[in-house]
Coordinates of C-alpha atoms in Angstrom, one line a residue:
M1 CA 130.4 110.1 95.4
F2 CA 128.5 112.6 97.5
A3 CA 130.9 115.2 97.9
A4 CA 131.7 114.9 94.0
R5 CA 127.9 115.8 93.2
L6 CA 128.3 118.9 95.4
G7 CA 129.6 121.0 92.4
S8 CA 126.2 121.3 90.9
R9 CA 124.4 123.4 94.2
S10 CA 125.4 126.5 94.9
A11 CA 128.6 127.3 97.5
P12 CA 126.1 128.0 100.7
V13 CA 123.8 124.4 99.5
S14 CA 127.2 122.5 99.5
A15 CA 128.6 124.0 102.6
A16 CA 125.6 123.0 104.3
A17 CA 125.1 119.5 103.3
L18 CA 128.8 118.8 104.5
A19 CA 128.5 120.5 107.6
T20 CA 125.3 117.9 108.2
F21 CA 126.9 114.8 107.2
G22 CA 130.2 115.6 109.3
S23 CA 128.1 116.6 112.4
G24 CA 125.9 113.3 112.3
L25 CA 129.4 111.2 111.7
L26 CA 131.1 113.4 114.9
N27 CA 128.3 112.0 116.9
L28 CA 128.4 108.4 116.0
L29 CA 132.0 109.0 116.4
S30 CA 131.2 110.2 120.0
A31 CA 129.3 107.5 120.6
A32 CA 131.9 105.1 119.9
R33 CA 134.6 106.1 122.5
R34 CA 133.8 106.0 126.1
G35 CA 132.9 109.4 127.7
L36 CA 133.9 110.5 130.8
P37 CA 132.0 109.4 133.6
P38 CA 128.5 111.4 134.2
S39 CA 128.6 113.7 137.6
A40 CA 126.4 113.7 140.8
M41 CA 123.7 116.0 139.3
L42 CA 123.2 114.3 135.5
R43 CA 123.4 110.8 138.0
S44 CA 120.2 112.4 139.9
I45 CA 118.3 113.9 136.9
F46 CA 118.3 110.2 135.1
P47 CA 117.1 107.8 136.8
L48 CA 118.8 105.4 134.4
E49 CA 122.9 104.7 133.4
F50 CA 123.2 108.1 132.1
V51 CA 126.3 106.9 129.6
P52 CA 124.5 104.2 127.6
L53 CA 121.6 106.1 127.3
S54 CA 123.4 109.3 126.0
R55 CA 125.6 106.9 123.4
I56 CA 121.6 105.4 122.1
L57 CA 120.7 109.1 121.7
T58 CA 124.1 110.1 120.0
V59 CA 123.6 107.5 118.1
L60 CA 119.7 108.2 116.8
L61 CA 120.8 111.9 116.6
G62 CA 123.9 110.9 114.2
V63 CA 122.1 108.4 111.9
A64 CA 119.5 111.2 111.4
L65 CA 121.7 114.0 110.5
L66 CA 123.5 111.6 108.3
V67 CA 120.0 111.0 106.1
A68 CA 118.9 114.6 106.4
S69 CA 122.2 115.9 105.2
I70 CA 121.4 113.8 101.4
N71 CA 118.3 116.1 101.4
V72 CA 119.6 118.9 102.4
Y73 CA 121.6 118.6 99.4
K74 CA 118.5 118.4 97.6
R75 CA 117.4 122.0 99.1
K76 CA 114.4 120.0 100.8
R77 CA 112.7 122.9 102.8
R78 CA 112.0 119.7 105.4
A79 CA 115.3 119.2 105.4
L80 CA 116.3 122.5 106.5
E81 CA 113.3 122.8 109.5
I82 CA 114.6 119.6 110.6
V83 CA 118.5 119.5 110.8
A84 CA 117.9 123.1 112.2
G85 CA 116.1 121.6 115.0
L86 CA 118.2 118.9 115.6
S87 CA 120.9 121.3 115.9
A88 CA 119.4 123.3 118.7
I89 CA 118.8 119.8 120.5
S90 CA 122.3 118.0 119.8
I91 CA 123.9 121.9 121.4
A92 CA 121.6 121.6 124.4
F93 CA 122.4 117.6 124.5
H94 CA 126.2 117.9 124.6
V95 CA 126.5 120.5 126.6
V96 CA 124.8 118.6 129.1
K97 CA 126.3 115.6 128.7
G98 CA 130.0 117.5 128.4
G99 CA 130.5 117.0 124.6
Y100 CA 131.8 120.6 123.8
E101 CA 133.4 119.8 120.6
E102 CA 130.1 118.3 119.0
A103 CA 128.1 121.3 120.8
I104 CA 130.6 123.6 119.0
C105 CA 130.0 121.6 115.7
S106 CA 126.3 121.9 116.2
V107 CA 126.5 125.7 116.2
V108 CA 128.1 126.2 113.1
L109 CA 125.8 123.9 111.3
L110 CA 123.0 126.2 112.4
C111 CA 124.7 129.2 111.6
V112 CA 125.7 127.3 108.0
L113 CA 122.2 126.5 107.8
L114 CA 120.5 130.3 108.4
A115 CA 122.8 131.4 105.9
S116 CA 121.9 129.0 102.7
R117 CA 117.8 129.1 104.1
D118 CA 116.5 131.0 101.0
E119 CA 117.9 128.2 98.6
Y120 CA 115.9 125.5 100.0
D121 CA 112.7 125.2 97.7
V122 CA 112.0 121.4 97.1
R123 CA 108.9 120.5 98.6
S124 CA 108.5 117.0 100.7
G125 CA 105.3 114.6 100.4
A126 CA 103.4 114.0 104.3
P127 CA 105.8 112.1 106.1
D128 CA 104.7 108.1 106.8
W129 CA 104.1 108.7 110.1
R130 CA 102.7 105.2 111.2
G131 CA 105.2 103.3 109.2
A132 CA 107.6 105.8 111.6
A133 CA 105.4 105.1 114.7
T134 CA 105.4 101.5 114.1
V135 CA 109.2 101.3 113.3
L136 CA 110.1 103.4 116.4
G137 CA 108.1 101.1 118.8
C138 CA 109.6 98.0 117.7
A139 CA 113.2 100.1 118.5
A140 CA 111.9 101.4 121.6
A141 CA 110.8 97.7 122.8
V142 CA 114.2 96.2 122.0
V143 CA 115.8 99.2 123.9
A144 CA 113.3 98.2 127.0
G145 CA 114.3 94.4 126.5
Y146 CA 117.2 95.4 126.7
W147 CA 117.5 97.3 130.3
E148 CA 115.6 94.6 131.5
T149 CA 118.2 92.4 129.9
R150 CA 120.9 94.5 131.3
A151 CA 119.9 94.3 134.9
A152 CA 119.6 90.3 135.0
L153 CA 122.8 90.2 133.0
L154 CA 124.5 92.6 135.6
H155 CA 127.3 90.5 136.8
S156 CA 127.7 88.7 133.7
A157 CA 130.0 90.8 131.4
P158 CA 130.6 89.1 128.4
K159 CA 126.8 87.9 127.6
L160 CA 126.0 91.8 128.1
A161 CA 128.8 92.9 125.6
A162 CA 127.0 90.1 123.4
L163 CA 123.9 92.7 123.1
G164 CA 125.6 95.9 121.9
Q165 CA 125.7 95.7 118.8
P166 CA 121.7 94.0 117.7
L167 CA 120.6 97.4 119.7
Q168 CA 122.9 99.5 118.2
L169 CA 122.0 98.0 114.9
T170 CA 118.4 98.0 115.7
I171 CA 118.2 101.5 116.7
G172 CA 120.0 102.8 113.6
A173 CA 117.6 100.7 111.1
A174 CA 114.8 102.8 113.0
A175 CA 116.8 106.6 112.9
I176 CA 117.2 105.4 109.5
Y177 CA 114.1 105.0 108.5
T178 CA 112.0 107.4 110.3
T179 CA 114.3 109.9 109.1
F180 CA 114.1 108.7 105.4
S181 CA 109.6 108.8 105.7
A182 CA 110.4 112.4 106.7
F183 CA 111.7 113.2 103.3
R184 CA 109.3 111.3 101.0
P185 CA 109.0 113.0 97.2
A186 CA 106.0 115.5 97.2
A187 CA 102.7 113.8 97.0
Y188 CA 101.3 113.8 93.0
R189 CA 97.8 115.2 92.3
M190 CA 96.2 115.3 89.2
R191 CA 94.8 118.6 88.8
T192 CA 93.7 118.9 84.9
L193 CA 91.0 121.4 84.5
P194 CA 88.3 121.0 81.2
E195 CA 89.5 124.0 79.5
Q196 CA 93.9 122.8 79.9
R197 CA 92.3 119.1 78.2
A198 CA 90.4 121.4 75.5
A199 CA 93.4 123.3 75.0
A200 CA 95.8 119.9 74.7
L201 CA 93.7 118.3 72.5
R202 CA 94.0 121.4 70.5
L203 CA 97.7 120.9 70.5
T204 CA 97.0 117.3 69.4
R205 CA 95.4 117.7 66.2
E206 CA 97.7 120.4 64.9
H207 CA 100.9 118.8 65.9
G208 CA 100.6 114.9 67.1
Q209 CA 103.4 113.3 65.8
S210 CA 102.4 109.5 67.0
A211 CA 99.3 106.7 67.8
L212 CA 100.5 107.1 71.6
D213 CA 99.0 111.3 71.1
F214 CA 95.2 110.2 71.6
F215 CA 96.1 108.6 75.2
K216 CA 97.7 111.9 76.5
V217 CA 94.7 113.6 76.7
W218 CA 93.4 111.0 78.9
P219 CA 91.2 111.6 82.2
E220 CA 93.5 109.7 84.5
K221 CA 96.6 111.5 83.1
S222 CA 97.8 115.5 84.4
I223 CA 98.5 117.4 81.8
F224 CA 101.9 120.0 82.0
F225 CA 102.0 123.1 79.9
G226 CA 105.0 125.0 78.8
P227 CA 105.7 128.8 79.6
T228 CA 103.8 130.2 76.4
R229 CA 101.1 127.1 76.8
S230 CA 102.3 126.4 73.4
A231 CA 103.3 123.0 74.2
F232 CA 102.0 120.4 76.3
L233 CA 102.9 116.7 78.2
A234 CA 101.2 114.0 79.8
Y235 CA 102.6 112.2 82.9
R236 CA 101.7 110.3 86.0
V237 CA 103.5 109.8 89.3
S238 CA 104.4 106.3 90.9
T239 CA 106.7 105.6 93.1
G240 CA 108.3 108.8 93.1
M241 CA 108.8 109.6 88.8
A242 CA 106.9 111.2 86.9
V243 CA 106.7 109.2 84.0
V244 CA 105.9 111.4 80.7
L245 CA 104.1 109.5 78.3
G246 CA 105.6 109.9 74.6
D247 CA 107.1 113.2 73.4
P248 CA 105.9 116.6 74.3
V249 CA 103.5 117.9 72.1
G250 CA 104.1 121.5 69.7
R251 CA 106.1 123.0 67.5
D252 CA 110.0 122.1 67.4
I253 CA 111.4 124.7 68.9
D254 CA 108.9 124.5 71.6
I255 CA 110.3 121.2 73.1
E256 CA 113.5 122.1 74.3
R257 CA 111.6 124.9 76.7
I258 CA 109.0 122.5 77.9
V259 CA 111.5 119.8 78.9
R260 CA 113.3 122.2 81.0
S261 CA 110.1 123.4 82.4
F262 CA 109.2 120.5 83.6
V263 CA 112.5 119.5 84.9
A264 CA 112.1 122.2 87.3
E265 CA 108.8 121.3 88.4
C266 CA 110.2 117.9 89.4
N267 CA 113.3 119.0 90.8
R268 CA 111.0 121.1 93.1
N269 CA 108.7 118.0 94.4
D270 CA 111.9 115.6 94.4
W271 CA 110.4 113.5 91.3
A272 CA 112.9 111.6 89.0
I273 CA 111.9 111.7 85.8
A274 CA 111.9 109.7 82.3
F275 CA 110.3 109.2 78.6
Y276 CA 108.6 106.6 77.8
Q277 CA 108.1 105.7 74.4
T278 CA 109.5 108.8 72.7
L279 CA 110.4 109.2 69.0
P280 CA 113.7 109.6 67.1
C281 CA 113.7 112.9 66.1
F282 CA 113.6 114.6 69.5
L283 CA 116.6 112.4 70.9
S284 CA 119.7 115.3 70.4
T285 CA 117.6 117.9 72.5
Y286 CA 117.1 115.3 75.4
R287 CA 120.6 114.5 74.9
Q288 CA 121.4 118.2 75.1
L289 CA 119.7 118.4 78.3
G290 CA 121.5 115.3 80.3
F291 CA 119.5 112.7 79.3
S292 CA 120.6 109.1 78.4
R293 CA 118.7 106.8 76.0
L294 CA 117.5 102.7 75.9
K295 CA 116.0 101.8 72.8
I296 CA 112.7 99.5 74.2
G297 CA 111.3 98.5 71.1
D298 CA 110.3 99.0 67.8
D299 CA 106.6 100.1 66.5
A300 CA 105.3 98.2 63.6
I301 CA 104.5 100.3 60.6
V302 CA 102.1 98.9 57.9
D303 CA 102.2 101.3 54.2
L304 CA 98.5 101.4 53.8
D305 CA 99.4 102.4 50.2
G306 CA 101.1 100.0 49.0
F307 CA 98.6 97.6 50.7
A308 CA 97.2 94.8 48.4
I309 CA 96.8 91.4 49.0
D310 CA 96.7 89.8 45.4
H311 CA 100.4 90.2 45.5
P312 CA 102.2 86.8 45.1
E313 CA 103.9 87.1 48.9
R314 CA 100.4 87.5 50.2
K315 CA 98.8 84.5 48.8
W316 CA 97.8 83.4 52.4
M317 CA 95.9 86.6 53.1
R318 CA 94.1 86.1 50.2
T319 CA 93.5 82.4 51.2
L320 CA 92.6 83.4 54.6
V321 CA 90.0 85.6 53.7
R322 CA 88.3 83.5 51.0
K323 CA 88.4 80.3 54.0
L324 CA 86.4 82.4 56.6
E325 CA 84.1 84.3 54.6
A326 CA 82.8 81.0 52.6
A327 CA 82.6 79.6 56.6
G328 CA 80.2 82.4 57.0
V329 CA 82.0 85.4 58.7
R330 CA 81.7 89.1 57.3
Y331 CA 83.3 92.3 58.6
E332 CA 82.1 95.4 59.4
H333 CA 82.9 98.8 60.2
I334 CA 81.0 100.3 62.6
E335 CA 81.4 104.4 62.5
P336 CA 80.7 106.1 66.1
P337 CA 78.5 106.4 68.4
I338 CA 78.8 102.7 68.6
S339 CA 75.4 101.9 70.2
D340 CA 74.3 99.8 73.2
A341 CA 73.6 96.5 71.5
V342 CA 77.2 96.3 69.9
L343 CA 78.5 97.6 73.1
D344 CA 77.2 94.7 75.0
A345 CA 78.4 92.6 71.8
M346 CA 81.8 93.8 72.4
H347 CA 82.0 93.7 76.3
G348 CA 81.1 89.6 75.8
V349 CA 83.8 89.5 73.5
S350 CA 86.1 91.4 75.7
N351 CA 84.7 89.5 79.0
E352 CA 86.3 85.7 77.1
W353 CA 89.1 87.2 76.2
L354 CA 90.2 88.6 79.7
Q355 CA 89.3 84.9 81.1
R356 CA 92.0 83.3 79.2
P357 CA 95.6 82.9 81.2
G358 CA 97.9 86.2 81.3
R359 CA 95.3 88.7 79.6
R360 CA 93.9 91.4 82.0
E361 CA 93.3 95.1 81.0
R362 CA 96.1 97.8 81.3
Q363 CA 96.4 101.4 80.6
F364 CA 98.6 104.6 80.3
A365 CA 100.1 103.7 77.0
L366 CA 97.0 102.1 76.0
G367 CA 93.0 101.8 76.7
Y368 CA 91.1 99.6 78.4
F369 CA 87.2 98.8 77.7
E370 CA 85.5 102.0 78.8
R371 CA 81.7 102.0 77.4
N372 CA 82.0 105.9 77.0
Y373 CA 85.5 106.1 75.6
L374 CA 84.1 102.9 72.9
R375 CA 81.5 104.6 71.9
T376 CA 83.3 107.8 70.1
T377 CA 86.0 105.2 68.5
A378 CA 85.6 103.2 65.2
V379 CA 84.9 99.5 65.5
E380 CA 86.3 96.9 63.1
A381 CA 84.6 93.4 63.8
A382 CA 84.1 90.1 62.6
F383 CA 81.1 88.3 62.7
D384 CA 79.4 84.7 62.3
R385 CA 76.6 83.2 60.1
E386 CA 74.2 83.7 62.8
G387 CA 75.6 87.2 63.4
R388 CA 77.3 87.1 66.6
M389 CA 80.3 89.4 67.3
L390 CA 83.6 86.9 66.8
A391 CA 86.5 89.5 67.2
F392 CA 86.9 93.2 67.3
V393 CA 89.4 96.1 66.8
N394 CA 88.7 99.8 67.7
T395 CA 90.4 102.2 65.5
L396 CA 91.9 106.0 66.4
V397 CA 93.1 108.3 63.5
S398 CA 95.5 110.8 63.5
E399 CA 94.0 113.0 61.0
R400 CA 97.2 115.4 61.0
R401 CA 99.6 112.3 59.8
L402 CA 96.6 110.6 57.9
E403 CA 97.4 107.2 60.3
A404 CA 95.4 104.6 62.1
T405 CA 96.4 102.8 65.0
G406 CA 94.1 99.8 66.3
D407 CA 93.8 99.6 70.3
L408 CA 92.1 96.8 72.0
M409 CA 92.0 94.0 69.9
R410 CA 90.0 90.8 71.1
R411 CA 88.3 87.7 70.2
S412 CA 86.1 85.2 71.6
T413 CA 87.3 81.8 72.9
D414 CA 85.5 80.1 70.2
A415 CA 86.8 82.6 66.9
P416 CA 88.0 80.8 64.3
N417 CA 92.0 80.4 63.7
G418 CA 93.2 83.8 61.6
I419 CA 90.1 85.7 62.6
M420 CA 92.1 88.6 64.2
D421 CA 94.4 87.9 60.8
Y422 CA 91.1 88.5 58.9
V423 CA 90.3 91.5 60.4
F424 CA 93.2 93.2 60.5
I425 CA 93.1 92.4 56.8
K426 CA 89.8 93.9 56.1
T427 CA 90.6 96.9 58.2
F428 CA 94.0 98.2 56.1
L429 CA 91.9 97.8 52.5
R430 CA 89.1 99.7 53.8
S431 CA 92.1 102.7 55.5
R432 CA 93.1 102.8 52.4
E433 CA 90.3 103.3 50.6
Q434 CA 89.2 105.9 52.8
G435 CA 92.8 108.1 51.7
L436 CA 94.8 106.7 55.6
H437 CA 98.6 106.4 54.5
R438 CA 99.4 104.1 57.7
F439 CA 99.0 102.2 60.0
S440 CA 100.6 101.4 63.4
L441 CA 100.4 97.7 64.8
G442 CA 102.2 99.2 68.0
M443 CA 105.2 98.1 69.4
A444 CA 106.7 95.0 69.6
P445 CA 108.8 95.3 72.7
M446 CA 112.5 94.3 73.3
A447 CA 113.0 92.6 70.1
G448 CA 116.6 93.5 68.8
F449 CA 118.6 95.8 66.9
S450 CA 118.7 95.8 62.7
P451 CA 122.3 95.9 61.0
S452 CA 122.2 99.2 60.5
E453 CA 121.2 100.6 63.5
H454 CA 123.4 101.8 66.2
A455 CA 122.8 101.0 69.1
S456 CA 125.0 101.4 72.8
P457 CA 126.4 98.1 74.6
E458 CA 124.3 98.9 77.7
E459 CA 121.4 98.7 74.9
R460 CA 122.3 95.6 73.3
A461 CA 123.2 94.3 77.1
V462 CA 119.6 95.0 78.0
H463 CA 118.0 93.3 74.6
A464 CA 119.3 90.3 75.4
F465 CA 118.6 90.2 78.9
F466 CA 114.8 90.6 78.4
Q467 CA 115.2 88.3 75.1
Q468 CA 116.3 85.7 77.6
L469 CA 113.1 85.6 79.3
G470 CA 110.9 84.3 76.5
F471 CA 110.0 81.7 78.7
L472 CA 108.0 84.6 80.5
F473 CA 107.4 87.2 77.8
S474 CA 107.3 86.0 74.1
Y475 CA 108.9 89.0 73.0
R476 CA 110.2 87.7 69.4
G477 CA 106.7 85.9 69.2
L478 CA 104.5 89.1 69.3
K479 CA 107.6 90.9 66.6
A480 CA 107.0 87.6 64.5
Y481 CA 102.9 88.2 64.4
K482 CA 103.5 92.3 64.0
S483 CA 106.1 91.3 60.9
K484 CA 103.7 89.4 59.0
F485 CA 101.6 92.3 57.7
A486 CA 104.7 95.1 58.8
T487 CA 106.9 97.1 55.9
S488 CA 108.7 99.1 58.2
W489 CA 109.5 99.8 62.0
E490 CA 110.5 102.6 63.8
P491 CA 112.8 102.4 66.8
R492 CA 111.0 103.4 70.1
F493 CA 112.9 104.8 73.2
V494 CA 112.8 105.2 77.2
V495 CA 114.5 109.0 77.5
Y496 CA 115.9 108.9 81.5
R497 CA 118.7 110.9 83.7
H498 CA 120.5 108.1 85.8
V499 CA 120.7 104.7 85.4
L500 CA 119.9 103.9 88.9
D501 CA 116.5 105.4 87.6
L502 CA 115.8 102.0 85.6
P503 CA 114.4 99.9 88.3
R504 CA 112.0 102.7 89.6
L505 CA 110.7 103.1 85.9
A506 CA 109.9 99.9 85.9
V507 CA 108.5 98.9 89.1
A508 CA 106.1 102.6 88.3
L509 CA 105.3 101.3 84.5
V510 CA 103.6 98.1 86.2
K511 CA 101.7 99.9 89.0
L512 CA 100.7 103.0 86.2
S513 CA 99.8 100.4 83.5
E514 CA 97.8 98.3 86.2
M515 CA 95.8 101.2 87.9
R516 CA 92.6 101.5 87.2
T517 CA 90.0 104.5 86.4
R518 CA 86.6 102.9 86.6

């Protein structure tokens, strides 16, 4: 697989990667075979027995070169510097111990690296020196114990031989960890200026496509602009993966260009890349750029133009509204800016909601309770006869698409049954009166496929797997609840480059959604 992928790199980089890999392999083979007895000069230089020590150093050098060859292939600048240094050390080391074949190979490797030095432009993050030092310290302790045991068991050859394999495994593991720590992906630093965020807001108003657009300009996300600054995308980086929220925002003709630019930026930083909750409209563009898709759910859409509760099939809505209002419940729409008194009441409801099992604040693809944010949004709330808030939903409106969506949806512990249904029903009716056409209830994840929907075997397998986790996540239950109101469903996808990126994406999404910006 390693050799097969080299065709995507230039010939000098491919040659350098193969030469690094070959040099590392040659060092390991050299350590595996018996060498010539050390000279008297070497015996006088090294207080320890030279042959066992040279094998340990050769194993370290070989493993380091094997790991580094992957990063030479990735065109990492630090890989060029480290492998060049290891080659110089290898030349001197192998000449001293008489390994002229290995020394010649190191000379060739050094020449190939120097010939391709201008092509290494991929950045790396700061090495994990603390972790590397810990691992190396443990390995050094094992080596020290090995020499003590060797002295104690000098006359017991079978026992001494049994120590060799664990020692080599320990040294190899230490070398692998230490080398990998030097090639971590470039550190992610959020550097979005206020004027950049203002430009993104303007583009969202002009070209917004989904309810997620509002969260793309939140302060905790970085914003990347295309070459002409006529499109942008919002992303964060976790576990070495850049996760883009939704699709880029801009003119359709600019989407492919900005995706290409962002892929190039991720390549320079050695980041994997994925687009989370994308719309169907740009799937062909992603496919042309080498991405694969995975359907992750459906967005529940309520058609407000045709929404009314006097239809026969919505008798339950009329019954619910009459029952709660007869008990003293009332609905209120509150325009921003939201007062401190209302925010205090919302905070009390939110705290009760968060105390329920499995409830906690999340973000990235949705908002969380933050007073300055909520102050700027409309609030739909239900109150009891005494004026105490029972439940609320804060709503966001896309003026371009005449579409609204709910973000935080929370109720108090002792609110009557059906209180959230009541708030939604009244919100839909009011939104229709205000001239809005659609209301998004958000995504129902891993909800399966409609009979007419084309899905790959891989997608069906993933959905079937997650639906079997019903005892952990009520995927079917969430879709069933939203189905009470939804008149249509719009698929949402994750777009990724390599299937091995999917586990990393899952971890990244968990970390990003649980991060706090306080």
